Amino acid sequence: MLAVKVLERKSIIQLFGICLTIAPFFNVGVMVWVQHATKNYHWNWLTIRAIASSGSLLQYALSLLSIVIGAIMLRGSKNAWKYVLFLLGCHILTQVGSIGQDIRQNWLWGPFFLVNVSVFIFIADQLVFKTPKPLSPQELKDKLQLDQVSKNEPLVITPEPALAENVRQLHPEPAVTVAGDKAHPSFPTLYTRKKTLIQFEGFGAWAQLISVSSHKIHVRCLTVPPVDFKSRKIEINFRNGLVLQTWLDRKSDQDFYFEYPPLNESQIELLDRWVRKHAA
């Protein structure tokens, strides 16, 4: 809603804060002007003091509250609207007791009271107790991912062969060759020919496997990567008994390089078997 977006701007909140701060003084000025127009009172300090001191204790409290809440709103925080709601609620409660008599004196008090109630409901519904907008499927997926990231256990990546329909949807680019400068002597860098997708548990496929060696795995991002994983340890589960504890070594455009400690002979054998079965 456009009105809500406008009212949540810092400058607008500060403007309302200025209005609330000067409102009590403005009211006294209006009363002096009315008395001057109807009873020919003179503009002097005695007249202003007499009118200012003619109010009730409740009116003084509301005036002081208006000044305090106005000062709070000058900070520009959206949370300040809950104080405005409280102030408006106090004014409505004071009007309820005398609304009948006020309407008999002047019918304009009726619409004025209804306007106050409408503004109170609007502020309560749209600015203070605002119901959050339903999450879209993508936003819900991101929220679930953030919940997973907040846990202490490492994130889990599962490389799986891509289904034909997934390949058509993701349109992966052809694999590129990178130098295997640090590859293990008994396990050279192997480049994938099959479309093998990488997925985070609970997140879905987000990258394509490009190459794997005894110390590094290279993937290419196909969609928005999971958030907050660059500084965390990541567990890669090949689902054949081989589980590698990795970390992000570097990133180049859409390419991510994950490193892991040197593999022993049994791990190299499991990795070689997986690559030749699923990716070679």
Coordinates of C-alpha atoms in Angstrom, one line a residue:
M1 CA 0.0 0.0 0.0
L2 CA 1.4 3.4 -1.1
A3 CA 0.2 5.2 2.1
V4 CA 2.0 2.7 4.3
K5 CA 5.3 3.1 2.3
V6 CA 5.0 6.9 2.6
L7 CA 4.3 6.8 6.3
E8 CA 7.2 4.5 7.0
R9 CA 9.7 6.9 5.4
K10 CA 12.1 8.5 7.9
S11 CA 11.4 12.1 6.7
I12 CA 7.6 11.6 7.1
I13 CA 7.9 10.2 10.6
Q14 CA 10.1 13.1 11.6
L15 CA 7.6 15.5 10.1
F16 CA 4.8 14.0 12.2
G17 CA 7.2 14.2 15.2
I18 CA 7.6 18.0 14.6
C19 CA 3.8 18.4 14.4
L20 CA 3.2 16.4 17.6
T21 CA 5.9 18.5 19.4
I22 CA 4.4 21.8 18.5
A23 CA 0.7 20.7 18.7
P24 CA 0.1 21.7 22.4
F25 CA 1.6 25.1 21.8
F26 CA -0.5 25.5 18.6
N27 CA -3.7 24.5 20.5
V28 CA -3.0 27.3 23.1
G29 CA -2.4 29.8 20.2
V30 CA -5.7 28.8 18.6
M31 CA -7.6 29.2 21.8
V32 CA -6.1 32.6 22.4
W33 CA -7.1 33.6 18.8
V34 CA -10.7 32.3 19.3
Q35 CA -11.0 34.3 22.6
H36 CA -9.6 37.3 20.9
A37 CA -12.1 37.1 18.1
T38 CA -15.2 36.4 20.3
K39 CA -14.4 38.3 23.5
N40 CA -11.9 40.8 22.2
Y41 CA -9.2 39.5 24.4
H42 CA -5.8 41.1 23.8
W43 CA -2.7 39.1 22.8
N44 CA -0.6 39.3 25.9
W45 CA 1.2 37.0 28.3
L46 CA -1.6 37.2 30.9
T47 CA -4.2 36.0 28.5
I48 CA -2.0 33.2 27.2
R49 CA -1.2 32.1 30.8
A50 CA -4.8 32.2 31.8
I51 CA -5.9 30.0 28.9
A52 CA -3.0 27.6 29.3
S53 CA -3.8 27.2 33.0
S54 CA -7.5 26.6 32.5
G55 CA -7.1 23.0 31.3
S56 CA -7.6 19.8 33.3
L57 CA -4.8 17.6 34.7
L58 CA -5.7 15.0 32.0
Q59 CA -5.2 17.6 29.2
Y60 CA -1.8 18.6 30.7
A61 CA -0.8 14.9 30.7
L62 CA -1.8 14.4 27.1
S63 CA 0.0 17.6 26.0
L64 CA 3.2 16.5 27.7
L65 CA 2.8 13.0 26.2
S66 CA 2.4 14.6 22.8
I67 CA 5.7 16.5 23.2
V68 CA 7.5 13.4 24.4
I69 CA 6.2 11.2 21.6
G70 CA 7.0 13.9 19.1
A71 CA 10.6 14.0 20.3
I72 CA 10.8 10.2 19.9
M73 CA 9.5 10.4 16.3
L74 CA 12.2 12.9 15.4
R75 CA 14.6 9.9 15.4
G76 CA 12.7 8.6 12.3
S77 CA 12.2 5.0 13.6
K78 CA 9.2 3.0 12.4
N79 CA 8.6 1.8 15.9
A80 CA 7.5 5.3 16.9
W81 CA 4.1 4.7 15.4
K82 CA 3.2 2.5 18.4
Y83 CA 3.6 5.5 20.7
V84 CA 1.4 7.5 18.3
L85 CA -1.2 4.8 18.5
F86 CA -1.1 4.9 22.3
L87 CA -1.5 8.7 22.3
L88 CA -4.4 8.6 19.8
G89 CA -6.1 5.9 21.9
C90 CA -5.9 8.1 25.0
H91 CA -7.5 10.9 23.1
I92 CA -10.3 8.6 21.9
L93 CA -11.0 7.4 25.5
T94 CA -11.3 10.9 26.8
Q95 CA -13.7 11.8 24.0
V96 CA -15.9 8.7 24.6
G97 CA -17.2 10.0 27.9
S98 CA -18.4 13.3 26.5
I99 CA -19.1 12.5 22.9
G100 CA -22.9 12.8 23.3
Q101 CA -22.8 16.2 24.9
D102 CA -20.2 17.4 22.4
I103 CA -22.3 16.4 19.4
R104 CA -25.3 18.2 20.8
Q105 CA -23.2 21.3 21.1
N106 CA -21.7 20.9 17.6
W107 CA -22.5 18.1 15.1
L108 CA -19.0 18.3 13.7
W109 CA -17.7 16.4 16.8
G110 CA -19.3 13.2 15.4
P111 CA -17.4 13.1 12.2
F112 CA -14.3 14.3 14.0
F113 CA -14.6 11.3 16.5
L114 CA -15.1 8.8 13.6
V115 CA -12.0 10.2 11.9
N116 CA -9.9 9.6 15.0
V117 CA -11.2 6.0 15.3
S118 CA -10.5 5.4 11.6
V119 CA -7.0 6.7 11.9
F120 CA -6.5 4.6 15.1
I121 CA -7.6 1.4 13.3
F122 CA -5.4 2.2 10.3
I123 CA -2.2 2.8 12.3
A124 CA -2.9 -0.3 14.4
D125 CA -3.6 -2.5 11.4
Q126 CA -1.0 -1.2 8.9
L127 CA 1.9 0.3 10.9
V128 CA 2.0 -1.3 14.4
F129 CA 0.4 -4.8 14.2
K130 CA 1.0 -5.2 10.5
T131 CA 0.4 -8.8 9.2
P132 CA 3.4 -10.0 7.3
K133 CA 2.9 -10.7 3.6
P134 CA 2.7 -14.4 2.7
L135 CA 6.1 -15.7 1.5
S136 CA 6.5 -16.8 -2.1
P137 CA 7.9 -20.3 -2.8
Q138 CA 11.4 -18.8 -3.4
E139 CA 11.3 -16.7 -0.2
L140 CA 10.1 -19.7 1.8
K141 CA 13.0 -21.7 0.4
D142 CA 15.5 -18.9 1.3
K143 CA 14.0 -18.8 4.9
L144 CA 14.4 -22.6 5.3
Q145 CA 18.0 -22.2 4.0
L146 CA 18.7 -19.5 6.6
D147 CA 17.3 -21.7 9.3
Q148 CA 19.7 -24.4 8.3
V149 CA 22.7 -22.0 8.1
S150 CA 21.9 -20.8 11.7
K151 CA 22.6 -24.3 13.0
N152 CA 26.0 -25.3 14.3
E153 CA 26.4 -28.5 12.1
P154 CA 28.1 -28.1 8.7
L155 CA 26.1 -27.6 5.6
V156 CA 25.7 -30.7 3.4
I157 CA 26.3 -30.8 -0.3
T158 CA 25.1 -33.8 -2.4
P159 CA 26.4 -34.2 -6.0
E160 CA 23.9 -36.2 -8.0
P161 CA 23.6 -37.0 -11.8
A162 CA 21.2 -34.5 -13.4
L163 CA 17.9 -35.7 -14.8
A164 CA 17.2 -34.8 -18.4
E165 CA 14.4 -32.4 -17.5
N166 CA 16.6 -30.6 -15.0
V167 CA 19.3 -30.1 -17.6
R168 CA 16.8 -28.5 -20.0
Q169 CA 15.6 -26.1 -17.3
L170 CA 19.0 -25.1 -16.0
H171 CA 20.8 -24.8 -19.3
P172 CA 24.3 -25.5 -17.9
E173 CA 27.2 -24.1 -19.9
P174 CA 29.8 -26.5 -21.3
A175 CA 32.6 -27.5 -18.9
V176 CA 35.8 -25.6 -19.1
T177 CA 39.3 -26.9 -18.5
V178 CA 41.3 -25.7 -15.5
A179 CA 44.8 -26.5 -14.6
G180 CA 45.2 -29.2 -12.1
D181 CA 48.4 -27.8 -10.6
K182 CA 48.0 -29.4 -7.1
A183 CA 46.4 -32.7 -8.1
H184 CA 47.4 -35.8 -6.2
P185 CA 50.0 -37.9 -8.3
S186 CA 47.8 -41.0 -8.2
F187 CA 44.6 -39.1 -8.9
P188 CA 44.7 -36.5 -11.7
T189 CA 42.1 -33.8 -12.1
L190 CA 39.1 -35.4 -13.8
Y191 CA 36.7 -33.3 -15.9
T192 CA 33.0 -34.2 -16.1
R193 CA 31.3 -35.1 -19.3
K194 CA 27.9 -35.9 -17.8
K195 CA 25.7 -33.1 -16.4
T196 CA 26.1 -33.6 -12.7
L197 CA 24.3 -31.2 -10.5
I198 CA 25.3 -30.0 -7.0
Q199 CA 22.6 -29.4 -4.4
F200 CA 22.4 -28.3 -0.8
E201 CA 20.1 -30.4 1.4
G202 CA 16.8 -28.6 1.6
F203 CA 17.8 -26.0 -1.1
G204 CA 17.9 -27.9 -4.3
A205 CA 20.3 -28.0 -7.3
W206 CA 22.3 -24.8 -7.6
A207 CA 25.5 -25.7 -9.4
Q208 CA 27.1 -28.1 -11.9
L209 CA 30.1 -30.2 -11.2
I210 CA 33.0 -29.2 -13.5
S211 CA 36.1 -31.1 -12.2
V212 CA 37.3 -33.0 -9.2
S213 CA 40.8 -33.9 -7.9
S214 CA 42.3 -35.3 -4.8
H215 CA 42.3 -31.9 -3.0
K216 CA 39.7 -29.7 -4.8
I217 CA 36.3 -29.8 -6.4
H218 CA 35.3 -27.2 -9.0
V219 CA 31.6 -26.3 -9.5
R220 CA 29.8 -23.7 -11.6
C221 CA 26.9 -21.8 -10.2
L222 CA 23.6 -22.1 -12.3
T223 CA 21.3 -20.1 -10.0
V224 CA 21.5 -17.9 -6.9
P225 CA 23.8 -19.8 -4.5
P226 CA 22.9 -20.4 -0.9
V227 CA 23.6 -17.5 1.4
D228 CA 26.2 -17.4 4.2
F229 CA 28.1 -20.5 3.1
K230 CA 31.4 -18.9 2.1
S231 CA 32.8 -18.8 5.6
R232 CA 31.4 -22.1 6.9
K233 CA 32.7 -25.6 6.7
I234 CA 30.8 -27.6 4.2
E235 CA 30.3 -31.4 4.2
I236 CA 30.2 -33.1 0.8
N237 CA 28.4 -36.5 0.9
F238 CA 28.9 -38.7 -2.2
R239 CA 26.6 -41.3 -0.7
N240 CA 29.0 -44.1 -1.3
G241 CA 30.7 -44.0 2.0
L242 CA 32.9 -41.0 1.1
V243 CA 32.2 -37.8 3.1
L244 CA 34.6 -34.8 2.7
Q245 CA 34.9 -31.9 5.0
T246 CA 35.5 -28.9 2.7
W247 CA 35.7 -25.1 2.7
L248 CA 35.4 -22.5 -0.1
D249 CA 38.9 -21.7 -1.3
R250 CA 38.1 -19.1 -3.9
K251 CA 35.5 -17.9 -6.3
S252 CA 35.8 -16.6 -9.9
D253 CA 32.7 -15.2 -11.4
Q254 CA 30.2 -18.1 -11.4
D255 CA 32.9 -20.7 -10.5
F256 CA 33.4 -22.0 -7.0
Y257 CA 36.5 -24.0 -5.8
F258 CA 36.1 -26.1 -2.6
E259 CA 39.2 -27.5 -1.0
Y260 CA 39.6 -30.4 1.4
P261 CA 42.5 -32.1 3.3
P262 CA 44.7 -34.6 1.3
L263 CA 42.9 -37.9 0.7
N264 CA 44.2 -41.3 1.8
E265 CA 44.3 -44.2 -0.6
S266 CA 40.8 -45.6 0.3
Q267 CA 39.2 -42.1 -0.1
I268 CA 40.9 -41.7 -3.5
E269 CA 39.6 -45.1 -4.5
L270 CA 36.0 -44.2 -3.5
L271 CA 36.2 -40.8 -5.2
D272 CA 37.6 -42.3 -8.4
R273 CA 34.9 -44.9 -8.4
W274 CA 32.2 -42.2 -7.9
V275 CA 33.6 -40.0 -10.7
R276 CA 33.9 -42.7 -13.2
K277 CA 30.4 -44.0 -12.5
H278 CA 28.5 -40.7 -12.3
A279 CA 30.5 -38.0 -14.0
A280 CA 33.1 -39.4 -16.4

